[in-house]
Amino acid sequence: MKTGKLPWFVMEELLSLLPIKDLDVVISPSQGEDAAVIRVRDGFLVVHSDPITTGARRAGYLAVHVAANDIAVRGVEPRWFLPVILLPSKYSENDVRELFQDMSRALREINGVVVGGHTEVTPGIDRPIITMTTMGYTSTRVILTRDARPGDYLYVIGRVGGEGAGILAWDFQEKLLEKKVNLETIEKAKNYIFEISVVKTALGIKDYVSAMHDATEGGVLQAVRELAVASGSRAIIDIDKIRIEKTVSEITSAMGVNPLKLLSSGCIVASVPASRREKLEEKLNKLGVQYSCIGVLEKGSGEVVLKSRGEIIEVVDKDIIDEIYKLW
């Protein structure tokens, strides 16, 4: 099988083998939805799990924020964390300590706490694999990806491809130097890893969006695709309006990967009703977060129509395999 997420039609068949329905489960497994929603007493428990499989250095830091982001785009504060940590036998105690220190740093940045988990040395792997389960609770609105509507405007909020560029800088530094990328650029990209949290931004704009989706595996284009599928819409995107920072461009070009299809935690794709655009932009300006309005939603069935200079250049109607898998 191909690396990356399983095709959704395969996942639907596999999920049909499992019990997934319950009276208190508001949102069960479905494409494009970032986290499960479970009715608990007078509110909702929001739960999500995410693995870190493609990053070695700083994997502990990534694991916390990548999972936390998927709770935050529900409009809910991520609070409780359960890491399952699988370590290669080549790891030393100092390596493991660094991993835990990175998790601690990330957790303290968002006031999260670890409430359980598991750690072991696992045969047959050459880099750490961390699966993080994150939970949050709310008694108010939970934002669903399927709540996007035809007529909504699409915004990209945050750095496109930053997470992927950061991982490449940490894990492929020698290769980048061989390809004549200067060390200053590589060091700048490394710092992007420490800027991937969207918790503050997502919670700050939750009242102005109809839906939010964290751009993780498959990058911005896959995030748009999943939002369109979940909401039964077609996304019309002007790719000339998607800003790629120079450092990201240099790193991705050197490694031969497309930043629009690359890990992008730290970047939110949001759908916004026309009546709320002004207030959203006012809030983003106040937060000091970069953003672009890149397109609109119309009625459809999950297609992403990419335009450049007014011309259609591609129609994405299948899920995207993240570019980083090419390198592993």
JSON list of C-alpha atoms in Angstrom, two decimals, residues 73-294:
[
{"chain": "A", "resi": 73, "resn": "VAL", "atom": "CA", "xyz": [-10.11, 24.22, 15.74]},
{"chain": "A", "resi": 74, "resn": "ARG", "atom": "CA", "xyz": [-13.25, 22.78, 17.33]},
{"chain": "A", "resi": 75, "resn": "GLY", "atom": "CA", "xyz": [-13.30, 26.00, 19.35]},
{"chain": "A", "resi": 76, "resn": "VAL", "atom": "CA", "xyz": [-12.31, 24.09, 22.50]},
{"chain": "A", "resi": 77, "resn": "GLU", "atom": "CA", "xyz": [-9.27, 24.48, 24.76]},
{"chain": "A", "resi": 78, "resn": "PRO", "atom": "CA", "xyz": [-7.02, 21.35, 24.74]},
{"chain": "A", "resi": 79, "resn": "ARG", "atom": "CA", "xyz": [-6.35, 20.31, 28.34]},
{"chain": "A", "resi": 80, "resn": "TRP", "atom": "CA", "xyz": [-5.57, 16.62, 28.86]},
{"chain": "A", "resi": 81, "resn": "PHE", "atom": "CA", "xyz": [-2.93, 14.57, 27.01]},
{"chain": "A", "resi": 82, "resn": "LEU", "atom": "CA", "xyz": [-2.06, 10.86, 26.79]},
{"chain": "A", "resi": 83, "resn": "PRO", "atom": "CA", "xyz": [1.15, 10.11, 24.83]},
{"chain": "A", "resi": 84, "resn": "VAL", "atom": "CA", "xyz": [2.01, 6.62, 23.55]},
{"chain": "A", "resi": 85, "resn": "ILE", "atom": "CA", "xyz": [5.75, 6.72, 22.84]},
{"chain": "A", "resi": 86, "resn": "LEU", "atom": "CA", "xyz": [7.51, 4.00, 20.83]},
{"chain": "A", "resi": 87, "resn": "LEU", "atom": "CA", "xyz": [11.30, 4.32, 20.89]},
{"chain": "A", "resi": 88, "resn": "PRO", "atom": "CA", "xyz": [13.96, 2.74, 18.64]},
{"chain": "A", "resi": 89, "resn": "SER", "atom": "CA", "xyz": [16.51, 0.58, 20.43]},
{"chain": "A", "resi": 90, "resn": "LYS", "atom": "CA", "xyz": [19.34, 2.89, 19.27]},
{"chain": "A", "resi": 91, "resn": "TYR", "atom": "CA", "xyz": [17.98, 5.66, 21.50]},
{"chain": "A", "resi": 92, "resn": "SER", "atom": "CA", "xyz": [19.95, 6.54, 24.62]},
{"chain": "A", "resi": 93, "resn": "GLU", "atom": "CA", "xyz": [18.51, 7.77, 27.93]},
{"chain": "A", "resi": 94, "resn": "ASN", "atom": "CA", "xyz": [19.60, 11.28, 26.95]},
{"chain": "A", "resi": 95, "resn": "ASP", "atom": "CA", "xyz": [17.66, 11.01, 23.69]},
{"chain": "A", "resi": 96, "resn": "VAL", "atom": "CA", "xyz": [14.54, 9.98, 25.61]},
{"chain": "A", "resi": 97, "resn": "ARG", "atom": "CA", "xyz": [15.06, 12.76, 28.13]},
{"chain": "A", "resi": 98, "resn": "GLU", "atom": "CA", "xyz": [15.27, 15.33, 25.31]},
{"chain": "A", "resi": 99, "resn": "LEU", "atom": "CA", "xyz": [12.01, 14.00, 23.87]},
{"chain": "A", "resi": 100, "resn": "PHE", "atom": "CA", "xyz": [10.24, 14.39, 27.23]},
{"chain": "A", "resi": 101, "resn": "GLN", "atom": "CA", "xyz": [11.73, 17.87, 27.72]},
{"chain": "A", "resi": 102, "resn": "ASP", "atom": "CA", "xyz": [10.32, 18.87, 24.34]},
{"chain": "A", "resi": 103, "resn": "MET", "atom": "CA", "xyz": [6.87, 17.56, 25.33]},
{"chain": "A", "resi": 104, "resn": "SER", "atom": "CA", "xyz": [7.09, 19.48, 28.59]},
{"chain": "A", "resi": 105, "resn": "ARG", "atom": "CA", "xyz": [7.96, 22.70, 26.80]},
{"chain": "A", "resi": 106, "resn": "ALA", "atom": "CA", "xyz": [5.00, 22.34, 24.43]},
{"chain": "A", "resi": 107, "resn": "LEU", "atom": "CA", "xyz": [2.54, 21.43, 27.20]},
{"chain": "A", "resi": 108, "resn": "ARG", "atom": "CA", "xyz": [3.54, 24.42, 29.32]},
{"chain": "A", "resi": 109, "resn": "GLU", "atom": "CA", "xyz": [3.00, 26.74, 26.35]},
{"chain": "A", "resi": 110, "resn": "ILE", "atom": "CA", "xyz": [-0.70, 25.79, 26.22]},
{"chain": "A", "resi": 111, "resn": "ASN", "atom": "CA", "xyz": [-1.30, 24.85, 29.88]},
{"chain": "A", "resi": 112, "resn": "GLY", "atom": "CA", "xyz": [-1.83, 21.17, 29.05]},
{"chain": "A", "resi": 113, "resn": "VAL", "atom": "CA", "xyz": [-1.26, 18.27, 31.43]},
{"chain": "A", "resi": 114, "resn": "VAL", "atom": "CA", "xyz": [-0.43, 14.60, 30.86]},
{"chain": "A", "resi": 115, "resn": "VAL", "atom": "CA", "xyz": [-2.99, 12.26, 32.47]},
{"chain": "A", "resi": 116, "resn": "GLY", "atom": "CA", "xyz": [-1.71, 8.89, 31.23]},
{"chain": "A", "resi": 117, "resn": "GLY", "atom": "CA", "xyz": [-0.04, 7.11, 28.34]},
{"chain": "A", "resi": 118, "resn": "HIS", "atom": "CA", "xyz": [2.61, 4.49, 27.61]},
{"chain": "A", "resi": 119, "resn": "THR", "atom": "CA", "xyz": [6.34, 4.41, 26.77]},
{"chain": "A", "resi": 120, "resn": "GLU", "atom": "CA", "xyz": [8.41, 1.49, 25.46]},
{"chain": "A", "resi": 121, "resn": "VAL", "atom": "CA", "xyz": [11.44, 0.54, 23.36]},
{"chain": "A", "resi": 122, "resn": "THR", "atom": "CA", "xyz": [10.01, -1.09, 20.25]},
{"chain": "A", "resi": 123, "resn": "PRO", "atom": "CA", "xyz": [11.86, -3.45, 17.87]},
{"chain": "A", "resi": 124, "resn": "GLY", "atom": "CA", "xyz": [11.88, -2.79, 14.14]},
{"chain": "A", "resi": 125, "resn": "ILE", "atom": "CA", "xyz": [11.71, 1.01, 14.05]},
{"chain": "A", "resi": 126, "resn": "ASP", "atom": "CA", "xyz": [14.51, 3.48, 13.30]},
{"chain": "A", "resi": 127, "resn": "ARG", "atom": "CA", "xyz": [12.94, 6.68, 14.66]},
{"chain": "A", "resi": 128, "resn": "PRO", "atom": "CA", "xyz": [10.52, 7.50, 17.50]},
{"chain": "A", "resi": 129, "resn": "ILE", "atom": "CA", "xyz": [6.78, 7.17, 16.87]},
{"chain": "A", "resi": 130, "resn": "ILE", "atom": "CA", "xyz": [4.47, 9.13, 19.16]},
{"chain": "A", "resi": 131, "resn": "THR", "atom": "CA", "xyz": [0.70, 8.90, 19.19]},
{"chain": "A", "resi": 132, "resn": "MET", "atom": "CA", "xyz": [-0.90, 11.65, 21.22]},
{"chain": "A", "resi": 133, "resn": "THR", "atom": "CA", "xyz": [-4.49, 11.63, 22.45]},
{"chain": "A", "resi": 134, "resn": "THR", "atom": "CA", "xyz": [-5.82, 15.03, 23.50]},
{"chain": "A", "resi": 135, "resn": "MET", "atom": "CA", "xyz": [-9.07, 16.03, 25.18]},
{"chain": "A", "resi": 136, "resn": "GLY", "atom": "CA", "xyz": [-10.94, 19.21, 25.96]},
{"chain": "A", "resi": 137, "resn": "TYR", "atom": "CA", "xyz": [-14.34, 20.07, 27.43]},
{"chain": "A", "resi": 138, "resn": "THR", "atom": "CA", "xyz": [-16.89, 22.76, 26.63]},
{"chain": "A", "resi": 139, "resn": "SER", "atom": "CA", "xyz": [-20.48, 23.56, 27.52]},
{"chain": "A", "resi": 140, "resn": "THR", "atom": "CA", "xyz": [-20.87, 25.90, 24.53]},
{"chain": "A", "resi": 141, "resn": "ARG", "atom": "CA", "xyz": [-20.60, 25.57, 20.74]},
{"chain": "A", "resi": 142, "resn": "VAL", "atom": "CA", "xyz": [-18.39, 22.93, 19.14]},
{"chain": "A", "resi": 143, "resn": "ILE", "atom": "CA", "xyz": [-17.24, 23.89, 15.63]},
{"chain": "A", "resi": 144, "resn": "LEU", "atom": "CA", "xyz": [-17.67, 21.12, 13.04]},
{"chain": "A", "resi": 145, "resn": "THR", "atom": "CA", "xyz": [-15.90, 20.90, 9.69]},
{"chain": "A", "resi": 146, "resn": "ARG", "atom": "CA", "xyz": [-19.21, 20.02, 8.05]},
{"chain": "A", "resi": 147, "resn": "ASP", "atom": "CA", "xyz": [-20.64, 23.39, 9.12]},
{"chain": "A", "resi": 148, "resn": "ALA", "atom": "CA", "xyz": [-18.96, 25.19, 6.21]},
{"chain": "A", "resi": 149, "resn": "ARG", "atom": "CA", "xyz": [-21.57, 26.45, 3.73]},
{"chain": "A", "resi": 150, "resn": "PRO", "atom": "CA", "xyz": [-21.74, 27.37, 0.02]},
{"chain": "A", "resi": 151, "resn": "GLY", "atom": "CA", "xyz": [-21.12, 31.10, -0.24]},
{"chain": "A", "resi": 152, "resn": "ASP", "atom": "CA", "xyz": [-18.55, 31.09, 2.58]},
{"chain": "A", "resi": 153, "resn": "TYR", "atom": "CA", "xyz": [-15.16, 32.63, 1.90]},
{"chain": "A", "resi": 154, "resn": "LEU", "atom": "CA", "xyz": [-12.05, 30.51, 2.45]},
{"chain": "A", "resi": 155, "resn": "TYR", "atom": "CA", "xyz": [-9.13, 31.86, 4.45]},
{"chain": "A", "resi": 156, "resn": "VAL", "atom": "CA", "xyz": [-5.64, 30.47, 5.01]},
{"chain": "A", "resi": 157, "resn": "ILE", "atom": "CA", "xyz": [-4.42, 31.65, 8.40]},
{"chain": "A", "resi": 158, "resn": "GLY", "atom": "CA", "xyz": [-0.80, 31.19, 9.45]},
{"chain": "A", "resi": 159, "resn": "ARG", "atom": "CA", "xyz": [2.36, 29.90, 7.76]},
{"chain": "A", "resi": 160, "resn": "VAL", "atom": "CA", "xyz": [1.88, 27.52, 4.82]},
{"chain": "A", "resi": 161, "resn": "GLY", "atom": "CA", "xyz": [4.32, 24.57, 4.84]},
{"chain": "A", "resi": 162, "resn": "GLY", "atom": "CA", "xyz": [6.11, 25.77, 7.96]},
{"chain": "A", "resi": 163, "resn": "GLU", "atom": "CA", "xyz": [5.89, 22.49, 9.86]},
{"chain": "A", "resi": 164, "resn": "GLY", "atom": "CA", "xyz": [7.18, 20.50, 6.88]},
{"chain": "A", "resi": 165, "resn": "ALA", "atom": "CA", "xyz": [10.01, 22.95, 6.22]},
{"chain": "A", "resi": 166, "resn": "GLY", "atom": "CA", "xyz": [10.97, 22.76, 9.90]},
{"chain": "A", "resi": 167, "resn": "ILE", "atom": "CA", "xyz": [11.06, 18.97, 9.89]},
{"chain": "A", "resi": 168, "resn": "LEU", "atom": "CA", "xyz": [13.17, 18.99, 6.72]},
{"chain": "A", "resi": 169, "resn": "ALA", "atom": "CA", "xyz": [15.58, 21.46, 8.31]},
{"chain": "A", "resi": 170, "resn": "TRP", "atom": "CA", "xyz": [16.00, 19.30, 11.42]},
{"chain": "A", "resi": 171, "resn": "ASP", "atom": "CA", "xyz": [16.08, 15.86, 9.79]},
{"chain": "A", "resi": 172, "resn": "PHE", "atom": "CA", "xyz": [17.70, 16.60, 6.41]},
{"chain": "A", "resi": 173, "resn": "GLN", "atom": "CA", "xyz": [20.19, 19.34, 7.23]},
{"chain": "A", "resi": 174, "resn": "GLU", "atom": "CA", "xyz": [23.14, 17.65, 5.53]},
{"chain": "A", "resi": 175, "resn": "LYS", "atom": "CA", "xyz": [21.14, 17.05, 2.37]},
{"chain": "A", "resi": 176, "resn": "LEU", "atom": "CA", "xyz": [20.03, 20.70, 2.32]},
{"chain": "A", "resi": 177, "resn": "LEU", "atom": "CA", "xyz": [23.62, 21.88, 2.71]},
{"chain": "A", "resi": 178, "resn": "GLU", "atom": "CA", "xyz": [24.65, 19.60, -0.16]},
{"chain": "A", "resi": 179, "resn": "LYS", "atom": "CA", "xyz": [22.00, 21.34, -2.26]},
{"chain": "A", "resi": 180, "resn": "LYS", "atom": "CA", "xyz": [23.53, 24.75, -1.45]},
{"chain": "A", "resi": 181, "resn": "VAL", "atom": "CA", "xyz": [20.84, 25.94, 0.97]},
{"chain": "A", "resi": 182, "resn": "ASN", "atom": "CA", "xyz": [22.64, 28.29, 3.33]},
{"chain": "A", "resi": 183, "resn": "LEU", "atom": "CA", "xyz": [22.83, 27.49, 7.04]},
{"chain": "A", "resi": 184, "resn": "GLU", "atom": "CA", "xyz": [21.02, 30.71, 8.02]},
{"chain": "A", "resi": 185, "resn": "THR", "atom": "CA", "xyz": [17.95, 29.59, 6.03]},
{"chain": "A", "resi": 186, "resn": "ILE", "atom": "CA", "xyz": [18.08, 26.12, 7.58]},
{"chain": "A", "resi": 187, "resn": "GLU", "atom": "CA", "xyz": [18.31, 27.51, 11.11]},
{"chain": "A", "resi": 188, "resn": "LYS", "atom": "CA", "xyz": [15.41, 29.87, 10.44]},
{"chain": "A", "resi": 189, "resn": "ALA", "atom": "CA", "xyz": [13.29, 26.95, 9.20]},
{"chain": "A", "resi": 190, "resn": "LYS", "atom": "CA", "xyz": [14.16, 24.92, 12.30]},
{"chain": "A", "resi": 191, "resn": "ASN", "atom": "CA", "xyz": [12.53, 27.59, 14.44]},
{"chain": "A", "resi": 192, "resn": "TYR", "atom": "CA", "xyz": [9.25, 27.15, 12.54]},
{"chain": "A", "resi": 193, "resn": "ILE", "atom": "CA", "xyz": [8.75, 23.93, 14.52]},
{"chain": "A", "resi": 194, "resn": "PHE", "atom": "CA", "xyz": [8.30, 26.07, 17.62]},
{"chain": "A", "resi": 195, "resn": "GLU", "atom": "CA", "xyz": [5.60, 28.20, 15.98]},
{"chain": "A", "resi": 196, "resn": "ILE", "atom": "CA", "xyz": [3.05, 25.54, 15.00]},
{"chain": "A", "resi": 197, "resn": "SER", "atom": "CA", "xyz": [0.47, 26.04, 17.72]},
{"chain": "A", "resi": 198, "resn": "VAL", "atom": "CA", "xyz": [-2.85, 27.48, 16.53]},
{"chain": "A", "resi": 199, "resn": "VAL", "atom": "CA", "xyz": [-4.54, 27.27, 19.93]},
{"chain": "A", "resi": 200, "resn": "LYS", "atom": "CA", "xyz": [-4.53, 31.01, 20.67]},
{"chain": "A", "resi": 201, "resn": "THR", "atom": "CA", "xyz": [-5.57, 31.92, 17.13]},
{"chain": "A", "resi": 202, "resn": "ALA", "atom": "CA", "xyz": [-8.31, 29.29, 16.82]},
{"chain": "A", "resi": 203, "resn": "LEU", "atom": "CA", "xyz": [-9.87, 30.19, 20.16]},
{"chain": "A", "resi": 204, "resn": "GLY", "atom": "CA", "xyz": [-9.61, 33.88, 19.28]},
{"chain": "A", "resi": 205, "resn": "ILE", "atom": "CA", "xyz": [-11.54, 33.60, 15.99]},
{"chain": "A", "resi": 206, "resn": "LYS", "atom": "CA", "xyz": [-14.02, 30.85, 16.87]},
{"chain": "A", "resi": 207, "resn": "ASP", "atom": "CA", "xyz": [-16.98, 33.27, 16.95]},
{"chain": "A", "resi": 208, "resn": "TYR", "atom": "CA", "xyz": [-16.41, 34.44, 13.37]},
{"chain": "A", "resi": 209, "resn": "VAL", "atom": "CA", "xyz": [-15.98, 31.19, 11.42]},
{"chain": "A", "resi": 210, "resn": "SER", "atom": "CA", "xyz": [-18.45, 28.59, 10.25]},
{"chain": "A", "resi": 211, "resn": "ALA", "atom": "CA", "xyz": [-15.72, 25.91, 10.18]},
{"chain": "A", "resi": 212, "resn": "MET", "atom": "CA", "xyz": [-11.98, 25.51, 10.81]},
{"chain": "A", "resi": 213, "resn": "HIS", "atom": "CA", "xyz": [-9.57, 22.77, 9.78]},
{"chain": "A", "resi": 214, "resn": "ASP", "atom": "CA", "xyz": [-5.93, 22.33, 10.82]},
{"chain": "A", "resi": 215, "resn": "ALA", "atom": "CA", "xyz": [-3.66, 21.84, 7.80]},
{"chain": "A", "resi": 216, "resn": "THR", "atom": "CA", "xyz": [-1.67, 18.77, 8.81]},
{"chain": "A", "resi": 217, "resn": "GLU", "atom": "CA", "xyz": [-0.94, 15.77, 6.57]},
{"chain": "A", "resi": 218, "resn": "GLY", "atom": "CA", "xyz": [-1.36, 16.68, 2.90]},
{"chain": "A", "resi": 219, "resn": "GLY", "atom": "CA", "xyz": [-0.94, 20.35, 3.68]},
{"chain": "A", "resi": 220, "resn": "VAL", "atom": "CA", "xyz": [-3.23, 23.23, 2.81]},
{"chain": "A", "resi": 221, "resn": "LEU", "atom": "CA", "xyz": [-4.73, 21.59, -0.26]},
{"chain": "A", "resi": 222, "resn": "GLN", "atom": "CA", "xyz": [-5.72, 18.45, 1.64]},
{"chain": "A", "resi": 223, "resn": "ALA", "atom": "CA", "xyz": [-7.21, 20.59, 4.42]},
{"chain": "A", "resi": 224, "resn": "VAL", "atom": "CA", "xyz": [-9.34, 22.42, 1.85]},
{"chain": "A", "resi": 225, "resn": "ARG", "atom": "CA", "xyz": [-10.26, 19.08, 0.27]},
{"chain": "A", "resi": 226, "resn": "GLU", "atom": "CA", "xyz": [-11.38, 17.59, 3.61]},
{"chain": "A", "resi": 227, "resn": "LEU", "atom": "CA", "xyz": [-13.39, 20.70, 4.49]},
{"chain": "A", "resi": 228, "resn": "ALA", "atom": "CA", "xyz": [-15.11, 20.55, 1.10]},
{"chain": "A", "resi": 229, "resn": "VAL", "atom": "CA", "xyz": [-15.88, 16.83, 1.43]},
{"chain": "A", "resi": 230, "resn": "ALA", "atom": "CA", "xyz": [-17.20, 17.16, 4.98]},
{"chain": "A", "resi": 231, "resn": "SER", "atom": "CA", "xyz": [-19.50, 20.05, 4.06]},
{"chain": "A", "resi": 232, "resn": "GLY", "atom": "CA", "xyz": [-20.67, 18.77, 0.66]},
{"chain": "A", "resi": 233, "resn": "SER", "atom": "CA", "xyz": [-19.10, 21.73, -1.13]},
{"chain": "A", "resi": 234, "resn": "ARG", "atom": "CA", "xyz": [-16.74, 22.57, -3.98]},
{"chain": "A", "resi": 235, "resn": "ALA", "atom": "CA", "xyz": [-13.82, 24.87, -3.21]},
{"chain": "A", "resi": 236, "resn": "ILE", "atom": "CA", "xyz": [-12.73, 27.40, -5.83]},
{"chain": "A", "resi": 237, "resn": "ILE", "atom": "CA", "xyz": [-9.16, 28.42, -4.97]},
{"chain": "A", "resi": 238, "resn": "ASP", "atom": "CA", "xyz": [-6.92, 31.12, -6.43]},
{"chain": "A", "resi": 239, "resn": "ILE", "atom": "CA", "xyz": [-3.46, 29.68, -5.73]},
{"chain": "A", "resi": 240, "resn": "ASP", "atom": "CA", "xyz": [-1.84, 33.02, -6.55]},
{"chain": "A", "resi": 241, "resn": "LYS", "atom": "CA", "xyz": [-3.34, 34.31, -3.29]},
{"chain": "A", "resi": 242, "resn": "ILE", "atom": "CA", "xyz": [-1.69, 31.60, -1.16]},
{"chain": "A", "resi": 243, "resn": "ARG", "atom": "CA", "xyz": [1.46, 33.15, 0.28]},
{"chain": "A", "resi": 244, "resn": "ILE", "atom": "CA", "xyz": [4.57, 30.98, 0.61]},
{"chain": "A", "resi": 245, "resn": "GLU", "atom": "CA", "xyz": [7.36, 32.49, 2.69]},
{"chain": "A", "resi": 246, "resn": "LYS", "atom": "CA", "xyz": [10.79, 32.67, 1.09]},
{"chain": "A", "resi": 247, "resn": "THR", "atom": "CA", "xyz": [12.40, 30.32, 3.62]},
{"chain": "A", "resi": 248, "resn": "VAL", "atom": "CA", "xyz": [9.71, 27.67, 3.07]},
{"chain": "A", "resi": 249, "resn": "SER", "atom": "CA", "xyz": [10.08, 28.06, -0.68]},
{"chain": "A", "resi": 250, "resn": "GLU", "atom": "CA", "xyz": [13.86, 27.63, -0.56]},
{"chain": "A", "resi": 251, "resn": "ILE", "atom": "CA", "xyz": [13.72, 24.54, 1.65]},
{"chain": "A", "resi": 252, "resn": "THR", "atom": "CA", "xyz": [10.93, 22.83, -0.29]},
{"chain": "A", "resi": 253, "resn": "SER", "atom": "CA", "xyz": [12.40, 23.67, -3.70]},
{"chain": "A", "resi": 254, "resn": "ALA", "atom": "CA", "xyz": [15.75, 22.19, -2.69]},
{"chain": "A", "resi": 255, "resn": "MET", "atom": "CA", "xyz": [14.07, 18.96, -1.57]},
{"chain": "A", "resi": 256, "resn": "GLY", "atom": "CA", "xyz": [11.71, 18.80, -4.55]},
{"chain": "A", "resi": 257, "resn": "VAL", "atom": "CA", "xyz": [8.43, 18.94, -2.60]},
{"chain": "A", "resi": 258, "resn": "ASN", "atom": "CA", "xyz": [5.29, 21.04, -3.06]},
{"chain": "A", "resi": 259, "resn": "PRO", "atom": "CA", "xyz": [4.66, 23.32, -0.02]},
{"chain": "A", "resi": 260, "resn": "LEU", "atom": "CA", "xyz": [0.91, 23.30, -0.70]},
{"chain": "A", "resi": 261, "resn": "LYS", "atom": "CA", "xyz": [0.88, 19.52, -0.17]},
{"chain": "A", "resi": 262, "resn": "LEU", "atom": "CA", "xyz": [3.29, 19.48, 2.78]},
{"chain": "A", "resi": 263, "resn": "LEU", "atom": "CA", "xyz": [2.70, 19.17, 6.54]},
{"chain": "A", "resi": 264, "resn": "SER", "atom": "CA", "xyz": [1.41, 22.57, 7.67]},
{"chain": "A", "resi": 265, "resn": "SER", "atom": "CA", "xyz": [0.49, 22.43, 11.35]},
{"chain": "A", "resi": 266, "resn": "GLY", "atom": "CA", "xyz": [0.33, 26.04, 12.48]},
{"chain": "A", "resi": 267, "resn": "CYS", "atom": "CA", "xyz": [-1.88, 26.89, 9.53]},
{"chain": "A", "resi": 268, "resn": "ILE", "atom": "CA", "xyz": [-5.70, 26.97, 9.64]},
{"chain": "A", "resi": 269, "resn": "VAL", "atom": "CA", "xyz": [-8.10, 26.73, 6.71]},
{"chain": "A", "resi": 270, "resn": "ALA", "atom": "CA", "xyz": [-11.29, 28.52, 7.75]},
{"chain": "A", "resi": 271, "resn": "SER", "atom": "CA", "xyz": [-14.65, 29.12, 6.08]},
{"chain": "A", "resi": 272, "resn": "VAL", "atom": "CA", "xyz": [-16.20, 32.46, 6.91]},
{"chain": "A", "resi": 273, "resn": "PRO", "atom": "CA", "xyz": [-19.67, 33.85, 6.13]},
{"chain": "A", "resi": 274, "resn": "ALA", "atom": "CA", "xyz": [-19.56, 37.13, 4.20]},
{"chain": "A", "resi": 275, "resn": "SER", "atom": "CA", "xyz": [-21.21, 38.94, 7.13]},
{"chain": "A", "resi": 276, "resn": "ARG", "atom": "CA", "xyz": [-18.33, 38.04, 9.48]},
{"chain": "A", "resi": 277, "resn": "ARG", "atom": "CA", "xyz": [-15.31, 38.69, 7.24]},
{"chain": "A", "resi": 278, "resn": "GLU", "atom": "CA", "xyz": [-14.66, 42.20, 8.54]},
{"chain": "A", "resi": 279, "resn": "LYS", "atom": "CA", "xyz": [-14.73, 41.16, 12.20]},
{"chain": "A", "resi": 280, "resn": "LEU", "atom": "CA", "xyz": [-12.53, 38.12, 11.46]},
{"chain": "A", "resi": 281, "resn": "GLU", "atom": "CA", "xyz": [-9.90, 40.25, 9.77]},
{"chain": "A", "resi": 282, "resn": "GLU", "atom": "CA", "xyz": [-10.01, 42.82, 12.58]},
{"chain": "A", "resi": 283, "resn": "LYS", "atom": "CA", "xyz": [-9.37, 40.02, 15.11]},
{"chain": "A", "resi": 284, "resn": "LEU", "atom": "CA", "xyz": [-6.54, 38.49, 13.06]},
{"chain": "A", "resi": 285, "resn": "ASN", "atom": "CA", "xyz": [-4.89, 41.90, 12.68]},
{"chain": "A", "resi": 286, "resn": "LYS", "atom": "CA", "xyz": [-5.14, 42.39, 16.44]},
{"chain": "A", "resi": 287, "resn": "LEU", "atom": "CA", "xyz": [-3.59, 38.95, 17.03]},
{"chain": "A", "resi": 288, "resn": "GLY", "atom": "CA", "xyz": [-0.81, 39.75, 14.56]},
{"chain": "A", "resi": 289, "resn": "VAL", "atom": "CA", "xyz": [-1.44, 36.60, 12.50]},
{"chain": "A", "resi": 290, "resn": "GLN", "atom": "CA", "xyz": [-0.86, 36.51, 8.74]},
{"chain": "A", "resi": 291, "resn": "TYR", "atom": "CA", "xyz": [-3.81, 35.51, 6.58]},
{"chain": "A", "resi": 292, "resn": "SER", "atom": "CA", "xyz": [-5.14, 35.48, 3.03]},
{"chain": "A", "resi": 293, "resn": "CYS", "atom": "CA", "xyz": [-8.60, 35.08, 1.53]},
{"chain": "A", "resi": 294, "resn": "ILE", "atom": "CA", "xyz": [-7.94, 32.43, -1.11]}
]
